[in-house]
Tab-separated table of C-alpha atoms in Angstrom:
chain	number	residue	atom	x	y	z
A	1290	MET	CA	4.410	-7.367	-22.818
A	1291	ILE	CA	4.455	-3.683	-23.430
A	1292	THR	CA	5.377	-1.100	-26.362
A	1293	ILE	CA	5.181	2.481	-26.515
A	1294	ASP	CA	3.093	2.674	-23.504
A	1295	THR	CA	-1.057	3.317	-23.791
A	1296	ILE	CA	-0.782	6.719	-22.155
A	1297	THR	CA	1.521	8.311	-24.827
A	1298	HIS	CA	-0.680	6.625	-27.752
A	1299	THR	CA	-3.684	8.303	-26.462
A	1300	LEU	CA	-2.060	11.852	-26.075
A	1301	PHE	CA	-1.303	10.938	-29.766
A	1302	GLY	CA	-4.640	10.420	-30.497
A	1303	VAL	CA	-5.736	13.606	-28.203
A	1304	GLY	CA	-2.845	15.664	-30.012
A	1305	ILE	CA	-4.184	14.893	-33.495
A	1306	TYR	CA	-7.795	15.967	-32.252
A	1307	LYS	CA	-6.445	19.235	-30.981
A	1308	SER	CA	-4.566	19.852	-33.970
A	1309	ILE	CA	-7.519	20.207	-35.930
A	1310	ASN	CA	-9.336	23.484	-36.398
A	1311	LYS	CA	-13.097	22.421	-35.502
A	1312	GLU	CA	-14.670	25.507	-35.741
A	1313	LYS	CA	-17.468	24.893	-37.901
A	1314	MET	CA	-17.946	21.575	-36.528
A	1315	SER	CA	-20.998	20.347	-34.975
A	1316	LYS	CA	-21.229	18.639	-31.857
A	1317	LYS	CA	-21.588	15.476	-33.036
A	1318	GLU	CA	-18.957	15.583	-35.520
A	1319	LYS	CA	-16.486	16.883	-32.821
A	1320	TYR	CA	-17.382	13.529	-31.014
A	1321	ALA	CA	-16.962	11.497	-34.291
A	1322	LEU	CA	-13.502	12.936	-34.569
A	1323	LEU	CA	-12.300	12.461	-31.003
A	1324	PHE	CA	-13.516	8.913	-31.265
A	1325	THR	CA	-11.658	8.384	-34.652
A	1326	SER	CA	-8.396	10.122	-33.662
A	1327	ILE	CA	-8.079	8.171	-30.312
A	1328	GLY	CA	-9.486	4.856	-31.497
A	1329	ALA	CA	-6.931	4.917	-34.512
A	1330	SER	CA	-4.025	6.118	-32.145
A	1331	GLN	CA	-4.783	2.620	-30.359
A	1332	ILE	CA	-6.187	0.489	-32.990
A	1333	PRO	CA	-2.810	-1.690	-33.858
A	1334	ASP	CA	-2.370	-2.865	-30.289
A	1335	ILE	CA	-5.487	-5.100	-30.586
A	1336	ASP	CA	-3.161	-7.694	-31.559
A	1337	PHE	CA	-3.015	-8.151	-27.791
A	1338	ILE	CA	-5.925	-10.747	-27.831
A	1339	SER	CA	-3.979	-12.623	-29.859
A	1340	GLN	CA	-2.120	-13.989	-26.491
A	1341	PHE	CA	-5.556	-15.682	-25.461
A	1342	TRP	CA	-5.514	-18.290	-28.083
A	1343	ASP	CA	-1.809	-18.530	-28.350
A	1344	THR	CA	-0.862	-22.337	-27.679
A	1345	GLU	CA	2.599	-22.612	-28.886
A	1346	GLY	CA	4.117	-19.709	-27.428
A	1347	LEU	CA	4.260	-17.344	-30.734
A	1348	TYR	CA	2.513	-14.402	-28.638
A	1349	GLN	CA	5.968	-12.449	-29.122
A	1350	MET	CA	6.151	-12.577	-32.634
A	1351	TRP	CA	2.199	-11.975	-33.000
A	1352	HIS	CA	2.281	-8.898	-30.973
A	1353	ARG	CA	3.326	-5.481	-32.781
A	1354	GLY	CA	3.214	-7.715	-35.934
A	1355	ILE	CA	0.702	-7.280	-39.067
A	1356	THR	CA	-1.948	-5.258	-37.083
A	1357	HIS	CA	1.880	-2.484	-37.194
A	1358	SER	CA	2.241	-2.850	-40.406
A	1359	ILE	CA	2.489	0.174	-42.707
A	1360	PHE	CA	0.652	-1.962	-45.445
A	1361	LEU	CA	-2.296	-2.042	-42.911
A	1362	VAL	CA	-2.415	1.635	-42.082
A	1363	PRO	CA	-4.932	2.300	-44.973
A	1364	ILE	CA	-6.909	-0.647	-43.799
A	1365	TRP	CA	-7.686	0.584	-40.356
A	1366	ALA	CA	-8.462	4.103	-41.757
A	1367	LEU	CA	-10.792	2.734	-43.964
A	1368	LEU	CA	-12.628	0.571	-40.810
A	1369	PHE	CA	-13.107	4.406	-38.810
A	1370	TYR	CA	-14.365	6.138	-41.812
A	1371	LEU	CA	-16.789	3.162	-42.080
A	1372	ILE	CA	-17.971	4.128	-38.276
A	1373	SER	CA	-17.979	7.692	-38.697
A	1374	ARG	CA	-19.982	7.486	-41.665
A	1375	TYR	CA	-22.430	4.412	-40.571
A	1376	ILE	CA	-22.391	4.995	-37.014
A	1377	PHE	CA	-21.948	8.775	-36.170
A	1378	ARG	CA	-23.454	9.169	-39.493
A	1379	ILE	CA	-20.759	11.839	-40.886
A	1380	LYS	CA	-20.185	12.403	-44.436
A	1381	GLY	CA	-17.054	13.584	-45.792
A	1382	VAL	CA	-13.585	12.338	-46.136
A	1383	GLN	CA	-11.688	13.658	-43.218
A	1384	SER	CA	-12.268	11.018	-40.591
A	1385	TYR	CA	-10.517	8.681	-43.200
A	1386	PHE	CA	-7.278	11.040	-43.210
A	1387	VAL	CA	-7.222	11.673	-39.256
A	1388	ALA	CA	-7.419	7.784	-38.823
A	1389	LEU	CA	-4.741	7.511	-41.790
A	1390	ILE	CA	-2.468	9.972	-39.556
A	1391	SER	CA	-3.297	8.396	-36.244
A	1392	VAL	CA	-2.280	4.958	-37.318
A	1393	PHE	CA	0.804	5.817	-38.714
A	1394	ILE	CA	2.056	7.647	-35.750
A	1395	HIS	CA	1.147	4.665	-34.113
A	1396	ASN	CA	2.805	2.021	-36.463
A	1397	THR	CA	5.780	4.402	-37.169
A	1398	SER	CA	6.665	5.548	-33.276
A	1399	ASP	CA	6.969	1.873	-32.405
A	1400	VAL	CA	9.803	1.421	-34.835
A	1401	PHE	CA	12.100	3.987	-32.926
A	1402	ASN	CA	12.121	2.138	-29.547
A	1403	ALA	CA	14.069	-1.676	-28.813
A	1404	TRP	CA	11.174	-3.561	-29.176
A	1405	GLY	CA	10.657	-3.351	-32.659
A	1406	THR	CA	7.656	-4.209	-34.812
A	1407	GLY	CA	6.932	-6.284	-37.751
A	1408	TYR	CA	6.624	-2.551	-40.165
A	1409	LEU	CA	6.747	-4.213	-43.589
A	1410	GLU	CA	4.892	-7.271	-42.659
A	1411	PRO	CA	3.557	-9.733	-44.809
A	1412	PHE	CA	6.506	-9.183	-47.527
A	1413	SER	CA	9.059	-8.992	-44.830
A	1414	SER	CA	9.249	-10.994	-41.173
A	1415	VAL	CA	12.061	-8.145	-40.412
A	1416	ARG	CA	11.868	-6.753	-36.945
A	1417	LEU	CA	12.280	-3.126	-37.512
A	1418	SER	CA	13.890	-1.119	-34.373
A	1419	LEU	CA	15.982	1.641	-33.871
A	1420	GLY	CA	16.194	1.826	-30.485
A	1421	THR	CA	16.420	5.103	-29.836
A	1422	VAL	CA	12.913	6.359	-28.435
A	1423	PRO	CA	12.211	4.585	-24.743
A	1424	ILE	CA	9.077	2.724	-24.373
A	1425	ILE	CA	7.503	5.744	-22.067
A	1426	ASP	CA	9.235	8.705	-23.263
A	1427	PHE	CA	8.793	11.727	-20.408
A	1428	VAL	CA	9.729	14.565	-23.083
A	1429	ILE	CA	6.784	13.814	-24.970
A	1430	TRP	CA	4.510	13.675	-21.892
A	1431	LEU	CA	5.993	16.884	-20.792
A	1432	ILE	CA	5.368	18.610	-24.654
A	1433	PHE	CA	1.780	17.565	-24.365
A	1434	LEU	CA	1.577	19.122	-20.646
A	1435	LEU	CA	3.351	22.096	-21.468
A	1436	VAL	CA	1.329	22.671	-24.724
A	1437	PHE	CA	-2.130	21.933	-22.633
A	1438	LEU	CA	-1.192	24.132	-19.852
A	1439	ALA	CA	-0.272	27.145	-22.666
A	1440	SER	CA	-3.623	27.148	-24.106
A	1441	LYS	CA	-5.322	27.550	-20.740
A	1442	VAL	CA	-2.594	30.307	-20.178
A	1443	TYR	CA	-3.200	31.985	-22.849
A	1444	PRO	CA	-6.551	31.417	-24.475
A	1445	LYS	CA	-6.524	34.315	-27.139
A	1446	VAL	CA	-3.917	31.564	-28.884
A	1447	LYS	CA	-5.902	29.131	-31.595
A	1448	THR	CA	-5.470	25.891	-29.477
A	1449	TYR	CA	-5.092	23.669	-33.005
A	1450	SER	CA	-2.056	25.948	-33.039
A	1451	LEU	CA	-0.335	25.608	-29.952
A	1452	PHE	CA	-0.950	22.151	-30.305
A	1453	ARG	CA	0.753	21.976	-34.161
A	1454	ILE	CA	3.525	23.592	-32.376
A	1455	GLY	CA	3.437	20.781	-29.900
A	1456	TRP	CA	4.063	18.179	-32.851
A	1457	VAL	CA	6.755	20.440	-34.383
A	1458	LEU	CA	8.955	19.719	-30.964
A	1459	ILE	CA	7.490	16.220	-30.559
A	1460	THR	CA	9.404	15.726	-34.225
A	1461	LEU	CA	12.498	17.724	-33.139
A	1462	HIS	CA	13.091	15.799	-29.945
A	1463	ILE	CA	12.536	12.211	-32.052
A	1464	GLY	CA	14.841	13.608	-34.754
A	1465	ILE	CA	17.661	14.977	-32.267
A	1466	GLN	CA	17.558	11.787	-30.073
A	1467	SER	CA	17.599	9.848	-33.162
A	1468	LEU	CA	20.276	11.331	-34.723
A	1469	GLN	CA	22.848	10.816	-31.517
A	1470	GLY	CA	21.566	7.128	-31.137
A	1471	TYR	CA	22.588	6.932	-34.884
A	1472	VAL	CA	26.127	8.751	-34.043
A	1473	LEU	CA	26.678	6.217	-30.925
A	1474	TYR	CA	25.764	3.127	-32.384
A	1475	GLU	CA	28.357	4.242	-35.961
A	1476	GLN	CA	31.003	4.621	-32.974
A	1477	TYR	CA	30.686	1.377	-31.832
A	1478	LYS	CA	29.686	-0.662	-34.633
A	1479	ALA	CA	33.202	-1.617	-35.668
A	1480	SER	CA	33.838	-3.109	-31.848
A	1481	TYR	CA	31.570	-5.688	-31.967
A	1482	GLN	CA	29.944	-8.413	-34.269
A	1483	ASP	CA	26.086	-7.711	-33.124
A	1484	ILE	CA	25.417	-4.861	-31.793
A	1485	ALA	CA	21.631	-2.863	-30.426
A	1486	LEU	CA	20.718	0.220	-29.229
A	1487	SER	CA	18.331	0.554	-25.956
A	1488	PRO	CA	17.400	4.287	-24.963
A	1489	SER	CA	17.174	5.349	-21.536
A	1490	PHE	CA	14.788	7.008	-19.854
A	1491	ILE	CA	16.686	9.886	-19.403
A	1492	PRO	CA	16.911	12.413	-22.838
A	1493	TRP	CA	19.611	11.244	-25.181
A	1494	ASN	CA	21.052	8.743	-22.942
A	1495	PHE	CA	21.762	4.864	-24.309
A	1496	THR	CA	22.659	1.241	-23.190
A	1497	ILE	CA	24.675	-0.155	-26.142
A	1498	VAL	CA	24.878	-4.132	-26.264
A	1499	GLY	CA	27.535	-5.267	-28.418
A	1500	LYS	CA	28.550	-9.372	-28.697
A	1501	ASN	CA	31.810	-10.619	-30.021
A	1502	ASN	CA	31.519	-14.453	-30.110
A	1503	HIS	CA	30.148	-15.138	-26.592
A	1504	THR	CA	30.958	-11.999	-24.815
A	1505	VAL	CA	28.197	-9.903	-24.483
A	1506	ASP	CA	29.109	-6.116	-23.535
A	1507	ILE	CA	26.345	-3.592	-21.515
A	1508	ILE	CA	27.748	0.147	-22.122
A	1509	ASN	CA	25.924	3.007	-20.729
A	1510	ASP	CA	27.107	6.328	-22.729
A	1511	SER	CA	26.036	9.553	-24.457
A	1512	LEU	CA	27.608	11.965	-26.796
A	1513	LEU	CA	27.943	14.448	-23.734
A	1514	THR	CA	29.684	11.593	-21.306
A	1515	LYS	CA	32.255	9.239	-21.236
A	1516	ALA	CA	31.110	5.508	-21.517
A	1517	ASP	CA	30.078	3.067	-18.665
A	1518	LEU	CA	30.933	-0.625	-18.984
A	1519	VAL	CA	28.129	-1.787	-16.697
A	1520	GLU	CA	28.532	-5.627	-17.461
A	1521	ARG	CA	30.508	-8.122	-19.327
A	1522	ILE	CA	28.383	-11.459	-19.711
A	1523	GLN	CA	29.308	-14.320	-21.128
A	1524	SER	CA	26.906	-16.386	-22.956
A	1525	ASN	CA	27.316	-20.353	-22.772
A	1526	LYS	CA	28.229	-21.858	-25.950
A	1527	GLU	CA	28.044	-24.996	-25.350
A	1528	VAL	CA	24.162	-25.424	-24.312
A	1529	ASP	CA	21.942	-27.506	-25.954
A	1530	LEU	CA	19.109	-25.451	-26.673
A	1531	ASP	CA	16.702	-28.265	-28.516
A	1532	ARG	CA	14.954	-29.411	-24.913
A	1533	LEU	CA	14.167	-25.772	-24.141
A	1534	PHE	CA	12.905	-24.966	-27.155
A	1535	GLU	CA	10.834	-28.150	-26.917
A	1536	MET	CA	9.644	-27.811	-23.241
A	1537	ASN	CA	8.972	-23.921	-23.350
A	1538	PRO	CA	8.029	-22.621	-27.321
A	1539	ALA	CA	8.330	-18.836	-26.431
A	1540	ALA	CA	11.705	-19.777	-26.038
A	1541	LYS	CA	12.579	-20.417	-29.291
A	1542	THR	CA	10.184	-17.569	-30.350
A	1543	LEU	CA	12.380	-15.540	-28.430
A	1544	TYR	CA	15.401	-16.594	-29.797
A	1545	ASN	CA	14.221	-15.950	-33.341
A	1546	TRP	CA	12.843	-12.489	-32.275
A	1547	ALA	CA	15.564	-11.159	-30.566
A	1548	PRO	CA	18.782	-9.318	-32.153
A	1549	PHE	CA	20.880	-11.641	-30.249
A	1550	VAL	CA	20.429	-13.648	-26.969
A	1551	VAL	CA	22.420	-14.661	-23.917
A	1552	VAL	CA	22.506	-18.396	-23.018
A	1553	VAL	CA	22.168	-18.643	-19.377
A	1554	ASP	CA	23.256	-22.654	-18.073
A	1555	ASP	CA	23.339	-22.941	-14.226
A	1556	GLU	CA	22.651	-24.908	-11.309
A	1557	GLU	CA	18.883	-24.679	-11.593
A	1558	ARG	CA	18.176	-23.415	-15.042
A	1559	VAL	CA	18.570	-23.094	-18.341
A	1560	GLY	CA	17.444	-20.412	-20.746
A	1561	ILE	CA	17.974	-17.438	-22.870
A	1562	PHE	CA	17.374	-13.864	-22.632
A	1563	ASP	CA	17.485	-10.709	-25.029
A	1564	PRO	CA	20.475	-8.533	-23.169
A	1565	ARG	CA	18.545	-5.226	-24.394
A	1566	PHE	CA	16.434	-5.349	-21.446
A	1567	TYR	CA	18.699	-6.535	-18.890
A	1568	ARG	CA	18.539	-4.468	-15.421
A	1569	ASN	CA	20.028	-5.559	-12.430
A	1570	GLY	CA	21.235	-8.575	-12.955
A	1571	GLU	CA	17.751	-9.804	-14.879
A	1572	SER	CA	16.350	-8.833	-17.910
A	1573	PHE	CA	12.392	-8.704	-18.605
A	1574	LEU	CA	12.316	-10.252	-21.892
A	1575	ALA	CA	13.827	-13.938	-20.570
A	1576	GLU	CA	12.473	-17.471	-21.206
A	1577	TYR	CA	13.951	-20.367	-18.671
A	1578	LEU	CA	13.543	-24.153	-18.217
A	1579	GLU	CA	14.037	-25.374	-14.628
A	1580	LYS	CA	16.328	-28.287	-14.706
A	1581	ASN	CA	14.539	-30.297	-12.152
A	1582	SER	CA	10.976	-30.496	-14.525
A	1583	LYS	CA	10.047	-32.499	-16.702
């Protein structure tokens, strides 16, 4: 299961490190700062290890759960401050604030894609998901690449100044992308009982997934193009899912986790899938039970 990809979170960490004026820092201080910025940018995803002891199909609910909570941000920051203080032997509180920013960016950026995150755990189990930024955002990669190249082409310009400009551009990109997603969401909201948004890898393009009763529409749209009804799917309303949940506990987790699901019942299998991740006739978020299984 994937979130905003590890490469992007690593780039966030490097970008934070590069945005800091380090002219008066020692080599040891720079090493500690680099470890803090990258490590703190990755630490919320440590929850992946929970899949190794998951025997009840709960990993999907655990993943991007409490470790991604906004309330845990200062705790993670404290951990990296202690590492910097007692392992790297660096005095001062800069590492704490760098870690604070790094974890905050990780947890908050994950809210913008379709996967969702337990941003308010443990006080709320609701998965916050805006669905406006793709899991892999090539625009963010491009901005970091351009800033890096600019730092080589214009060596007289302070590197930290260029990377700060890069952060402004990334913030504008996410803001513009999310505003367009919001406008599309509002346009479709009145037409469906349930609706979810999923961003395309192409900037400013989205997939709108709308559900009325047991009919699910998958529509590609943007503010600059005409809507394209990709597929209309019928969810089987007669299926009793109790046996599916009993035999495949991960299916019950998916049912509770997703905004809504499509129920499948054919000659070979019964199951459910999340239509937000539906591509080429399949969703990569699906749980099934073969009918010949006992």
